[in-house]
Short mmCIF file of C-alpha atoms and ligand atoms in Angstrom, two decimals:
data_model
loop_
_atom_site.label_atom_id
_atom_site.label_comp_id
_atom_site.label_asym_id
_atom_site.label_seq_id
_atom_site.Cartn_x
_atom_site.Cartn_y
_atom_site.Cartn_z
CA UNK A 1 72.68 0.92 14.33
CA UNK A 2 75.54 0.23 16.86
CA UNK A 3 76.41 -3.84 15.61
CA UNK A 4 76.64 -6.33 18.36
CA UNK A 5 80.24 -7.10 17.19
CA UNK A 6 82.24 -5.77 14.35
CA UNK A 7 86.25 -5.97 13.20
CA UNK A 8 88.55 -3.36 13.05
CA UNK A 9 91.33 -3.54 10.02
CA UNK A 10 94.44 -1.47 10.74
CA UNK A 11 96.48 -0.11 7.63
CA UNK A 12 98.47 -2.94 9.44
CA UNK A 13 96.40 -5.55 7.75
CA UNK A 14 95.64 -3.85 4.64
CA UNK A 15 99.77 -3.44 3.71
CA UNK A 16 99.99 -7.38 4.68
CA UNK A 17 96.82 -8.24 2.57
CA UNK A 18 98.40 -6.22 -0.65
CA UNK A 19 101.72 -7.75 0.41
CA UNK A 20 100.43 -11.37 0.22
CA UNK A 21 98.13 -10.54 -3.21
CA UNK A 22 101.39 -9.07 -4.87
CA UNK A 23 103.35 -12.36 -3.71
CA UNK A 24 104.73 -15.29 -5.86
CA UNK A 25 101.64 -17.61 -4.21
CA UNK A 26 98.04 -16.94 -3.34
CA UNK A 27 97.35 -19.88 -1.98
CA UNK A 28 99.67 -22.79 -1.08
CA UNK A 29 102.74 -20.07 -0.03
CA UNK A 30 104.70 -19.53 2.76
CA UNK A 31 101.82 -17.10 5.04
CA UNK A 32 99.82 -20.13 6.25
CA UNK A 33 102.63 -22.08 8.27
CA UNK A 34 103.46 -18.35 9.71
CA UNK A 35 99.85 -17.80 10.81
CA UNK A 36 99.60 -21.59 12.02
CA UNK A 37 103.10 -21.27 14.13
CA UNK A 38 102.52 -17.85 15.53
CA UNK A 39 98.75 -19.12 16.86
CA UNK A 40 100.49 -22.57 18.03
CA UNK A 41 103.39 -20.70 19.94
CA UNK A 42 100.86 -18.08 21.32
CA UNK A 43 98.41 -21.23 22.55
CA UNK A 44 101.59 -23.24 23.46
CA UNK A 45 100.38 -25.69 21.05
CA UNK A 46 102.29 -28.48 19.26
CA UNK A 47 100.32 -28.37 16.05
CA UNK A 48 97.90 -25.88 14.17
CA UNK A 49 96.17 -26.13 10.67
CA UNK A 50 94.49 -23.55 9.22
CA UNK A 51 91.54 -24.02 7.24
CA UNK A 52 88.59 -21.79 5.33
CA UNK A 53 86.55 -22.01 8.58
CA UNK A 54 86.11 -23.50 11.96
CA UNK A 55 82.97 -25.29 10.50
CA UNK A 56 85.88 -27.02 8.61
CA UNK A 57 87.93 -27.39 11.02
CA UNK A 58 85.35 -29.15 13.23
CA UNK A 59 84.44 -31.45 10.42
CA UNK A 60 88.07 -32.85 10.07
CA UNK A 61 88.51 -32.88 13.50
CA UNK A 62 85.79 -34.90 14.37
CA UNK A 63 87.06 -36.94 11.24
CA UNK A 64 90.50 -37.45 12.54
CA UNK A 65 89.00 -38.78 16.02
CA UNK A 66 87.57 -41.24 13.92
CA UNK A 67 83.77 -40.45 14.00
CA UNK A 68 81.54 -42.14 11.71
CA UNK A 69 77.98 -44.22 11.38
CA UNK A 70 77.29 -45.67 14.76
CA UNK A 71 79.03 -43.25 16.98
CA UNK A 72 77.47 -40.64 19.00
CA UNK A 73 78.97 -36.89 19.18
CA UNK A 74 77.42 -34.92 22.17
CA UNK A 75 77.12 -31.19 22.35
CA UNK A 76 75.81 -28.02 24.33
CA UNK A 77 72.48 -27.14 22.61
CA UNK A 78 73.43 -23.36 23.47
CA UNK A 79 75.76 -22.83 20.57
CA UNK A 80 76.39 -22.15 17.02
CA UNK A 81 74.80 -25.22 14.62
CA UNK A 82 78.36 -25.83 13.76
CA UNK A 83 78.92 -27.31 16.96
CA UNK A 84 76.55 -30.17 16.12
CA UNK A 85 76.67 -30.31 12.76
CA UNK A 86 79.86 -31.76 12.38
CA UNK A 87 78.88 -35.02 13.71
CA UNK A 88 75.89 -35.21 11.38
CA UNK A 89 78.79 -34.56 8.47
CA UNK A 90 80.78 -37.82 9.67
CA UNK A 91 77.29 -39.94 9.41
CA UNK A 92 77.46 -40.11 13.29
CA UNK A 93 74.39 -38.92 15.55
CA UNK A 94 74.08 -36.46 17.84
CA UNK A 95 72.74 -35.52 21.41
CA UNK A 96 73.31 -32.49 23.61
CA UNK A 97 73.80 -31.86 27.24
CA UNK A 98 71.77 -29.65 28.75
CA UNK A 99 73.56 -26.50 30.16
CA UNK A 100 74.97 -24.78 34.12
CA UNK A 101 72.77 -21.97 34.43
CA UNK A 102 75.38 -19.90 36.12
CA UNK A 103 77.95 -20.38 33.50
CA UNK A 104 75.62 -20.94 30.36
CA UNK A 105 78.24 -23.65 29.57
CA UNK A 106 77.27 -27.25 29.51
CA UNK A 107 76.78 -28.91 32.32
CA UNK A 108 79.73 -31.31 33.55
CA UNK A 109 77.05 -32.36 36.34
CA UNK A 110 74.48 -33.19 33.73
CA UNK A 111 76.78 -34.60 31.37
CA UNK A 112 77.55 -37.06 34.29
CA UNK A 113 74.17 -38.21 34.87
CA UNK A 114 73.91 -38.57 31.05
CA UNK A 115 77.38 -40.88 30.69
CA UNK A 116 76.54 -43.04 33.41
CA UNK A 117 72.68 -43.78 31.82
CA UNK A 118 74.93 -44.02 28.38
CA UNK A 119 76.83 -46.21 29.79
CA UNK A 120 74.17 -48.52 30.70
CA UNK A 121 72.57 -48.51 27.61
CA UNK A 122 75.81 -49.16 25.92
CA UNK A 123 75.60 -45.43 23.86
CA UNK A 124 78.56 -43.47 25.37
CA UNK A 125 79.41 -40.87 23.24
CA UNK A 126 82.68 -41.20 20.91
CA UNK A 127 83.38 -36.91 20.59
CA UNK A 128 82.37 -34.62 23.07
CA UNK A 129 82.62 -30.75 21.81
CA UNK A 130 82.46 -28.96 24.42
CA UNK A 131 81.88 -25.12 23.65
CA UNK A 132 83.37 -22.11 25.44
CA UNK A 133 80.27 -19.67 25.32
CA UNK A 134 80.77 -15.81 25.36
CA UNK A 135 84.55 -17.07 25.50
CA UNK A 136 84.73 -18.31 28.97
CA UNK A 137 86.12 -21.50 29.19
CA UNK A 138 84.16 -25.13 30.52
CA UNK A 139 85.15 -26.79 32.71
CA UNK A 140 88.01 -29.04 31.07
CA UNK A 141 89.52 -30.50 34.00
CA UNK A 142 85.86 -32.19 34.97
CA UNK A 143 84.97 -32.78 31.49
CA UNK A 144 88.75 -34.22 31.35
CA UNK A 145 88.56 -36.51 34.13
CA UNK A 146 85.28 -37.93 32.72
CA UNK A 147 86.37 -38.74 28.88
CA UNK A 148 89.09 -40.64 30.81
CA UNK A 149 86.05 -42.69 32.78
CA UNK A 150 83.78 -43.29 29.83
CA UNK A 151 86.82 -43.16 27.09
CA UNK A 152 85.17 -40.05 24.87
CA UNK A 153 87.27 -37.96 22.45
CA UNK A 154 86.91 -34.06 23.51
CA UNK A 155 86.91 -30.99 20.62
CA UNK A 156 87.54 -27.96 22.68
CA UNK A 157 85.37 -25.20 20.16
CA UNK A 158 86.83 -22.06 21.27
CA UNK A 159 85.53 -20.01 18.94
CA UNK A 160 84.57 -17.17 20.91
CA UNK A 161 87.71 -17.62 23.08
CA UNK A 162 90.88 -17.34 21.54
CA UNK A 163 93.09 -14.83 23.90
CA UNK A 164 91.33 -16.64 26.99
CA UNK A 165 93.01 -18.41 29.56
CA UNK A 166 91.55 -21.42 31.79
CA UNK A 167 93.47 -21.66 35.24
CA UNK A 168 96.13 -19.10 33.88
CA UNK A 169 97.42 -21.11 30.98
CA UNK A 170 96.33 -19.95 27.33
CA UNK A 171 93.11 -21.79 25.66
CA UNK A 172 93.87 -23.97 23.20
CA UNK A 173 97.10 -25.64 24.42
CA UNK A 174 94.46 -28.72 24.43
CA UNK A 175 95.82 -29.63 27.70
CA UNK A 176 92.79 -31.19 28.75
CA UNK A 177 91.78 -32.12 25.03
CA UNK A 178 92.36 -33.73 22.10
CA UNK A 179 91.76 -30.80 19.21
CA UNK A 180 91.05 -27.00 20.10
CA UNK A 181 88.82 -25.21 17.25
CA UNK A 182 89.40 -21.49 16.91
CA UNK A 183 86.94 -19.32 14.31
CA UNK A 184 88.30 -16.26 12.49
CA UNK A 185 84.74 -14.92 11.10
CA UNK A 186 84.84 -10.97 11.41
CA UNK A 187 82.64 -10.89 14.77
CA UNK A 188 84.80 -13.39 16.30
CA UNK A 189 87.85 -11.77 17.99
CA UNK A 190 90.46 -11.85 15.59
CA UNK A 191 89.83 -12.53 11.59
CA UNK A 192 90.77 -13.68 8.45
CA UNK A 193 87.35 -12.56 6.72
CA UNK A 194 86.60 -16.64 6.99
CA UNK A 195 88.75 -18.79 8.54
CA UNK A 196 89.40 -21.44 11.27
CA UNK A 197 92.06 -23.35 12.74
CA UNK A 198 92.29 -26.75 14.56
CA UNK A 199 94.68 -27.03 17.08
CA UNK A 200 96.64 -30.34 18.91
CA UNK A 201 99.91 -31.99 21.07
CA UNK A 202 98.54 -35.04 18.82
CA UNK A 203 101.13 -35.51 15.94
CA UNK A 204 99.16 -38.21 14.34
CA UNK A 205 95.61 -36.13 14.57
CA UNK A 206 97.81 -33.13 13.02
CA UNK A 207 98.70 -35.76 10.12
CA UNK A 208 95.19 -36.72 9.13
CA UNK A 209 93.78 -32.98 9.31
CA UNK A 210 96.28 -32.09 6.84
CA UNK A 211 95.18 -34.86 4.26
CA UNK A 212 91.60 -34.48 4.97
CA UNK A 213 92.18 -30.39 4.63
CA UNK A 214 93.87 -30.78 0.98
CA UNK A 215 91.80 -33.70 -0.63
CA UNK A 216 93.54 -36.82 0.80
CA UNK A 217 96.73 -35.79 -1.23
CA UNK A 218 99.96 -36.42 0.27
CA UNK A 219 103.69 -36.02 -1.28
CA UNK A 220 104.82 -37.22 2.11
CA UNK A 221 106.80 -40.79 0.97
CA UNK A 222 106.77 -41.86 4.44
CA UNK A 223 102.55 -41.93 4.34
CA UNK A 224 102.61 -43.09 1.03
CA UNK A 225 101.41 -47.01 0.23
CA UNK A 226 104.13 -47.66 -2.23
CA UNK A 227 107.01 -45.73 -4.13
CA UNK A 228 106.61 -42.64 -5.81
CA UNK A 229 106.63 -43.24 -9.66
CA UNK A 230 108.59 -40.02 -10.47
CA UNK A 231 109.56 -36.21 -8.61
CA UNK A 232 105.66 -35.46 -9.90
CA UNK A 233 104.12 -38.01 -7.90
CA UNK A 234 101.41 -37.55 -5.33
CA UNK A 235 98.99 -40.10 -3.54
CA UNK A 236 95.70 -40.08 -2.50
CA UNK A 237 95.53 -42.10 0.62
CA UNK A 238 92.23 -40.58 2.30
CA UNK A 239 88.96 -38.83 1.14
CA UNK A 240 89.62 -35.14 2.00
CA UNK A 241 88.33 -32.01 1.04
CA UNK A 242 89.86 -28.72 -0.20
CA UNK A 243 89.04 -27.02 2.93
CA UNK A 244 92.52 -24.77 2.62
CA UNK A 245 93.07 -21.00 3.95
CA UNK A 246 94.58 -18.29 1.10
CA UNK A 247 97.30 -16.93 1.54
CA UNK A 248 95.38 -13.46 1.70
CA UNK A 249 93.47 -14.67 4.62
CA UNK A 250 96.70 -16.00 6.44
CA UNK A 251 98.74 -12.48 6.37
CA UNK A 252 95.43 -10.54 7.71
CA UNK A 253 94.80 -13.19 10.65
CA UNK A 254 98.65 -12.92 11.24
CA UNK A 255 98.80 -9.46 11.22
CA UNK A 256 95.71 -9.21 13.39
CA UNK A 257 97.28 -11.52 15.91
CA UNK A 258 99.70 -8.75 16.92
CA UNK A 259 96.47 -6.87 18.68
CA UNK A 260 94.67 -9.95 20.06
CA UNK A 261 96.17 -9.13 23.92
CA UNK A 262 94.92 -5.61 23.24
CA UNK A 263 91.33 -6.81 21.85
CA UNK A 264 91.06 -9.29 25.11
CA UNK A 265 91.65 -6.51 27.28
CA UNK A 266 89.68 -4.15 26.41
CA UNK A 267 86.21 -6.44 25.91
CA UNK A 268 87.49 -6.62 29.67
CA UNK A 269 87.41 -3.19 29.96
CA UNK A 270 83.77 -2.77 28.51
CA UNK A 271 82.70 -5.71 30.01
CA UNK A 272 83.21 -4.06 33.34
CA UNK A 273 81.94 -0.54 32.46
CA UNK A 274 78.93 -2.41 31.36
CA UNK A 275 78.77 -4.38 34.72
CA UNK A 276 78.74 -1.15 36.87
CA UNK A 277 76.54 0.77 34.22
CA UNK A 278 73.85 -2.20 34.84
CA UNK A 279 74.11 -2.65 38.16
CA UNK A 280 70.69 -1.87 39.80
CA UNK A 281 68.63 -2.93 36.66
CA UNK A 282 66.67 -5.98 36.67
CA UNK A 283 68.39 -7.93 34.55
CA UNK A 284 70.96 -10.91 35.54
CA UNK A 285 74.77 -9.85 34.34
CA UNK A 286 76.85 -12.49 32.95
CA UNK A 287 79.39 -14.84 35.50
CA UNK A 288 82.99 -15.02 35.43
CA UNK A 289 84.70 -17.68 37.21
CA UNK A 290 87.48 -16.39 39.08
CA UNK A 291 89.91 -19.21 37.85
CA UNK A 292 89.68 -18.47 34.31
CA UNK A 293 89.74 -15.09 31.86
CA UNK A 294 87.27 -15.04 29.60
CA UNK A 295 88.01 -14.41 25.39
CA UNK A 296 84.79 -12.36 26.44
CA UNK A 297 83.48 -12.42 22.86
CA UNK A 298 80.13 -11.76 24.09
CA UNK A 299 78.69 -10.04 26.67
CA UNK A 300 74.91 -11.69 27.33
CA UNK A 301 72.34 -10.49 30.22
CA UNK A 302 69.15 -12.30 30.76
CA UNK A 303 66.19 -10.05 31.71
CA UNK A 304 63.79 -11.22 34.46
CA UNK A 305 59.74 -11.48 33.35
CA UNK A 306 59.25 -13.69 31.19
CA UNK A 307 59.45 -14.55 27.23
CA UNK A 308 56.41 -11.82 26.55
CA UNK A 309 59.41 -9.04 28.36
CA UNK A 310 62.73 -10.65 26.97
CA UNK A 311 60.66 -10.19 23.15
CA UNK A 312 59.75 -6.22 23.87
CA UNK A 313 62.65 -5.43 25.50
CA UNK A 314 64.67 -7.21 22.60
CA UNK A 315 62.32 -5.73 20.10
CA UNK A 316 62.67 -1.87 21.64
CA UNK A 317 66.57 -2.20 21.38
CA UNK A 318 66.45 -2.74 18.03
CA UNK A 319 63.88 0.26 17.34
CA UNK A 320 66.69 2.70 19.20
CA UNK A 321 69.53 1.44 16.44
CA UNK A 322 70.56 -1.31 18.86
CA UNK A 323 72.31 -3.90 17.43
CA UNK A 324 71.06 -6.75 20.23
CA UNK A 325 71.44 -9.94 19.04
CA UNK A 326 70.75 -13.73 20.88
CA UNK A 327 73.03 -16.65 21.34
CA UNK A 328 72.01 -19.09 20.67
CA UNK A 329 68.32 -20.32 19.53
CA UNK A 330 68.73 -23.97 21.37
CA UNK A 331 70.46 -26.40 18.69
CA UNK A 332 68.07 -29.07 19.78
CA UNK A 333 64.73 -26.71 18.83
CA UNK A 334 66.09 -26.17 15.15
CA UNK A 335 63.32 -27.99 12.82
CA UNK A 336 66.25 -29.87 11.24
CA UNK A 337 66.96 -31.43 14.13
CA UNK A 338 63.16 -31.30 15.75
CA UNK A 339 62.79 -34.01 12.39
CA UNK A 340 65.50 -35.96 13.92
CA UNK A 341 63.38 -36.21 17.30
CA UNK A 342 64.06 -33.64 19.61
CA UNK A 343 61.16 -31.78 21.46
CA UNK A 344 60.70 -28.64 23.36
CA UNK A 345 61.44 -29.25 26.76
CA UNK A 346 64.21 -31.56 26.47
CA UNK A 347 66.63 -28.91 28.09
CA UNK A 348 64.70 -27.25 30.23
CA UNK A 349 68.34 -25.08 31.20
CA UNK A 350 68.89 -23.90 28.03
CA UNK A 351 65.14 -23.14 26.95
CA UNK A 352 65.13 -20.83 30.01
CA UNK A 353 68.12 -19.09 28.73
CA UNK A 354 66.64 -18.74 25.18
CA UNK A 355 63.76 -17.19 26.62
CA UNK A 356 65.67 -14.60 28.58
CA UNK A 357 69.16 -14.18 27.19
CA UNK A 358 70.35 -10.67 24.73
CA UNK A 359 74.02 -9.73 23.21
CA UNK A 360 74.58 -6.54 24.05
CA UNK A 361 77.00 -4.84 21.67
CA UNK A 362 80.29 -5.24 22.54
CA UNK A 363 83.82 -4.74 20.12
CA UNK A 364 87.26 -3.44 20.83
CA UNK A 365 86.36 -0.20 19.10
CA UNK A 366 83.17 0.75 20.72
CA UNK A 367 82.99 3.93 22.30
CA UNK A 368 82.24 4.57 26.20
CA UNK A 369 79.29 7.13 24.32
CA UNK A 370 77.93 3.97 22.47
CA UNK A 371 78.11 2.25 25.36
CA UNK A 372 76.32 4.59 26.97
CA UNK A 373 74.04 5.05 24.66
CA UNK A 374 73.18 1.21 24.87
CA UNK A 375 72.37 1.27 28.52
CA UNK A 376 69.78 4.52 28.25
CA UNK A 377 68.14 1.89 25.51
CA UNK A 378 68.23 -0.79 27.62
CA UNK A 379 67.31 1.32 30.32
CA UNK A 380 64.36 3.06 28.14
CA UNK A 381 63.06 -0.67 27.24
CA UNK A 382 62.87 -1.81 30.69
CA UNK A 383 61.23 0.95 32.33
CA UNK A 384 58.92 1.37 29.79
CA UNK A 385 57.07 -2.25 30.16
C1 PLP B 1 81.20 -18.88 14.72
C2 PLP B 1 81.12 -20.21 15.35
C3 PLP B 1 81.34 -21.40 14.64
C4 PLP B 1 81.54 -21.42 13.15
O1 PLP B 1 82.56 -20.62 12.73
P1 PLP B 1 82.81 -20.38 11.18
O2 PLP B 1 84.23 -19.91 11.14
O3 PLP B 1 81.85 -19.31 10.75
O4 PLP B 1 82.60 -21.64 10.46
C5 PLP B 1 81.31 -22.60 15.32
N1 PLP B 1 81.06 -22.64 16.63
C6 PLP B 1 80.83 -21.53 17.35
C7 PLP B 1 80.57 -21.64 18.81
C8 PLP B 1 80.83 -20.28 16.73
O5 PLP B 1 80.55 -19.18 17.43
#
């Protein structure tokens, strides 16, 4: 089976792994701040924590922005549960906006319409994660311009973009947001087996992530309520969680940061091959918008005909060992949150994407033969309906 998406580890990132397991500190050493300042200086970021996954990461983000009961956290329902997931975590509630079906990003149109009824119904949202699909980047400045009309928090989750750029400057210098959320799972670009990483220009939001990532513990006197008793002293000042990175982790993701420009560039390079291999069939390729590079972590067509075609087609890749995959099943279509309310038909966008959307495999080390081999499957499936 060719996977949809798969690492590579280099004898690179095996001698820093045994280098890091062999150290004074497996956890808690010096590896993390290195991993955390070489992704802040390559993102031209102020601050960066690391943490044991960007489902972590979005929890304390959301967290920091100060989410809780009452508030409202809106989403894209094309996306990882994650996304949404994390505002259930804070006790807040959670609604989606319905997606561009050009970009498969949400909508900054429809989130619009959506503010301006909030507005009127006195429900505007408090976070707004907006998610950078396949690794192309939303539109921030829009999305910008509108938390600073309706006063929103935004979570940039760029966890299929890390490596991208939006209007030539790297993702996740949160120049248009608050906190940018980068995942290191092993079919995301880079890894650290698990791992995430919240990223900010916010000193204060950098603060609270780091209590909430290490249990609400501080030994920082200048955040602590009263005097230390004695050189052992630590505080509690916050509920956190131990939602830490190892050391291990930290010298593989660092290591593996040295090939991310190479990785980028040649999903570009496949990307492309695939575009002109394709071109003719009846399927719709994916969009790039010309102001932005994508992290390109997937590479998604839609084929034409219907769900009845999108299932056999998706069914006959499989059958010829490939590894086709779909992202995402709609958020909002989930039973978990069908029990909260939602319906089928509520976003009408991203239910016709579901119905027509497939991964096709796509990693740095994938062969032009693999590739090839994908497209006489793809090519099999379609003609054979
Ligand atoms: C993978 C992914 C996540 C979760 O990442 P983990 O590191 O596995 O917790 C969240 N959001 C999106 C869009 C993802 O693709």
């Amino acid at each position: 089976m060719i996977p949809y998406g798969r690492q590579e580890i280099t004898q690179a990132d095996i001698d820093a792994v045994v280098d890091a397991l062999t150290s004074d500190f497996l956890t808690q050493g010096p590896q993390v701040p290195r991993f955390e300042s070489v992704v802040a200086e390559y993102c031209g970021a102020n601050h960066a924590l690391a943490t044991n996954s960007a489902t972590s990461a979005l929890h304390i983000a959301c967290l920091a922005l100060g989410l809780g009961q009452g508030d409202w956290l809106w989403t894209t329902p094309i996306t990882f549960v994650a996304s949404a997931n994390c505002g259930l975590y804070c006790g807040a509630k959670v609604d989606f906006v319905d997606i561009d079906p050009q970009s498969y990003n949400l909508s900054p149109g429809a989130l619009e319409r959506k503010l301006e009824k909030a507005k009127q119904e006195g429900c505007l949202p408090k976070v707004l994660v907006a998610v950078h699909l396949c690794g192309q980047p939303c539109d921030m400045k829009a999305i910008h311009d509108l938390s600073q009309r309706y006063g929103f928090k935004v979570i940039e989750d760029a966890s299929h973009a890390i490596g991208g750029k939006y209007c030539s400057e790297p993702v996740g210098n949160c120049r248009y947001s608050d906190i940018t959320i980068f995942s290191f799972h092993p079919v995301k670009i880079v890894t650290t087996a698990e791992g995430g990483m919240a990223l900010t220009n916010n000193v204060k939001l950098a603060q609270r992530m780091g209590l909430l990532r290490s249990h609400g513990i501080t030994r920082d006197e200048t955040l602590m309520t009263h005097e230390p008793d004695g050189p052992w002293y630590y505080q509690q000042i916050d509920l956190g969680f131990n939602y830490r990175m190892t050391e291990l982790q930290a010298a593989l993701g660092t290591s593996q940061m040295r090939r991310l420009d190479a990785y980028v560039a040649r999903r570009h390079e496949l990307a492309q091959r695939y575009n002109q291999l394709l071109n003719g069939l009846p399927v719709t390729l994916p969009w790039q918008h010309p102001d932005s590079y994508s992290g390109l972590h997937l590479y998604v067509i839609r084929i034409r005909g219907g769900k009845e075609k999108h299932l056999r087609v998706f069914e006959m890749l499989r059958a010829q060992g490939v590894g086709v995959n779909l992202h995402y099943i709609p958020v909002h279509t989930q039973p978990y949150y069908q029990d909260m309310g939602f319906r089928q038909g509520d976003y009408p966008e991203a239910e016709a994407y579901y119905g027509q959307a497939i991964s096709l495999p796509m990693f740095p080390t994938m062969m032009e033969q693999q590739q090839d081999e994908v497209v006489e499957a793809l090519r099999v499936a379609l003609g054979g309906l």
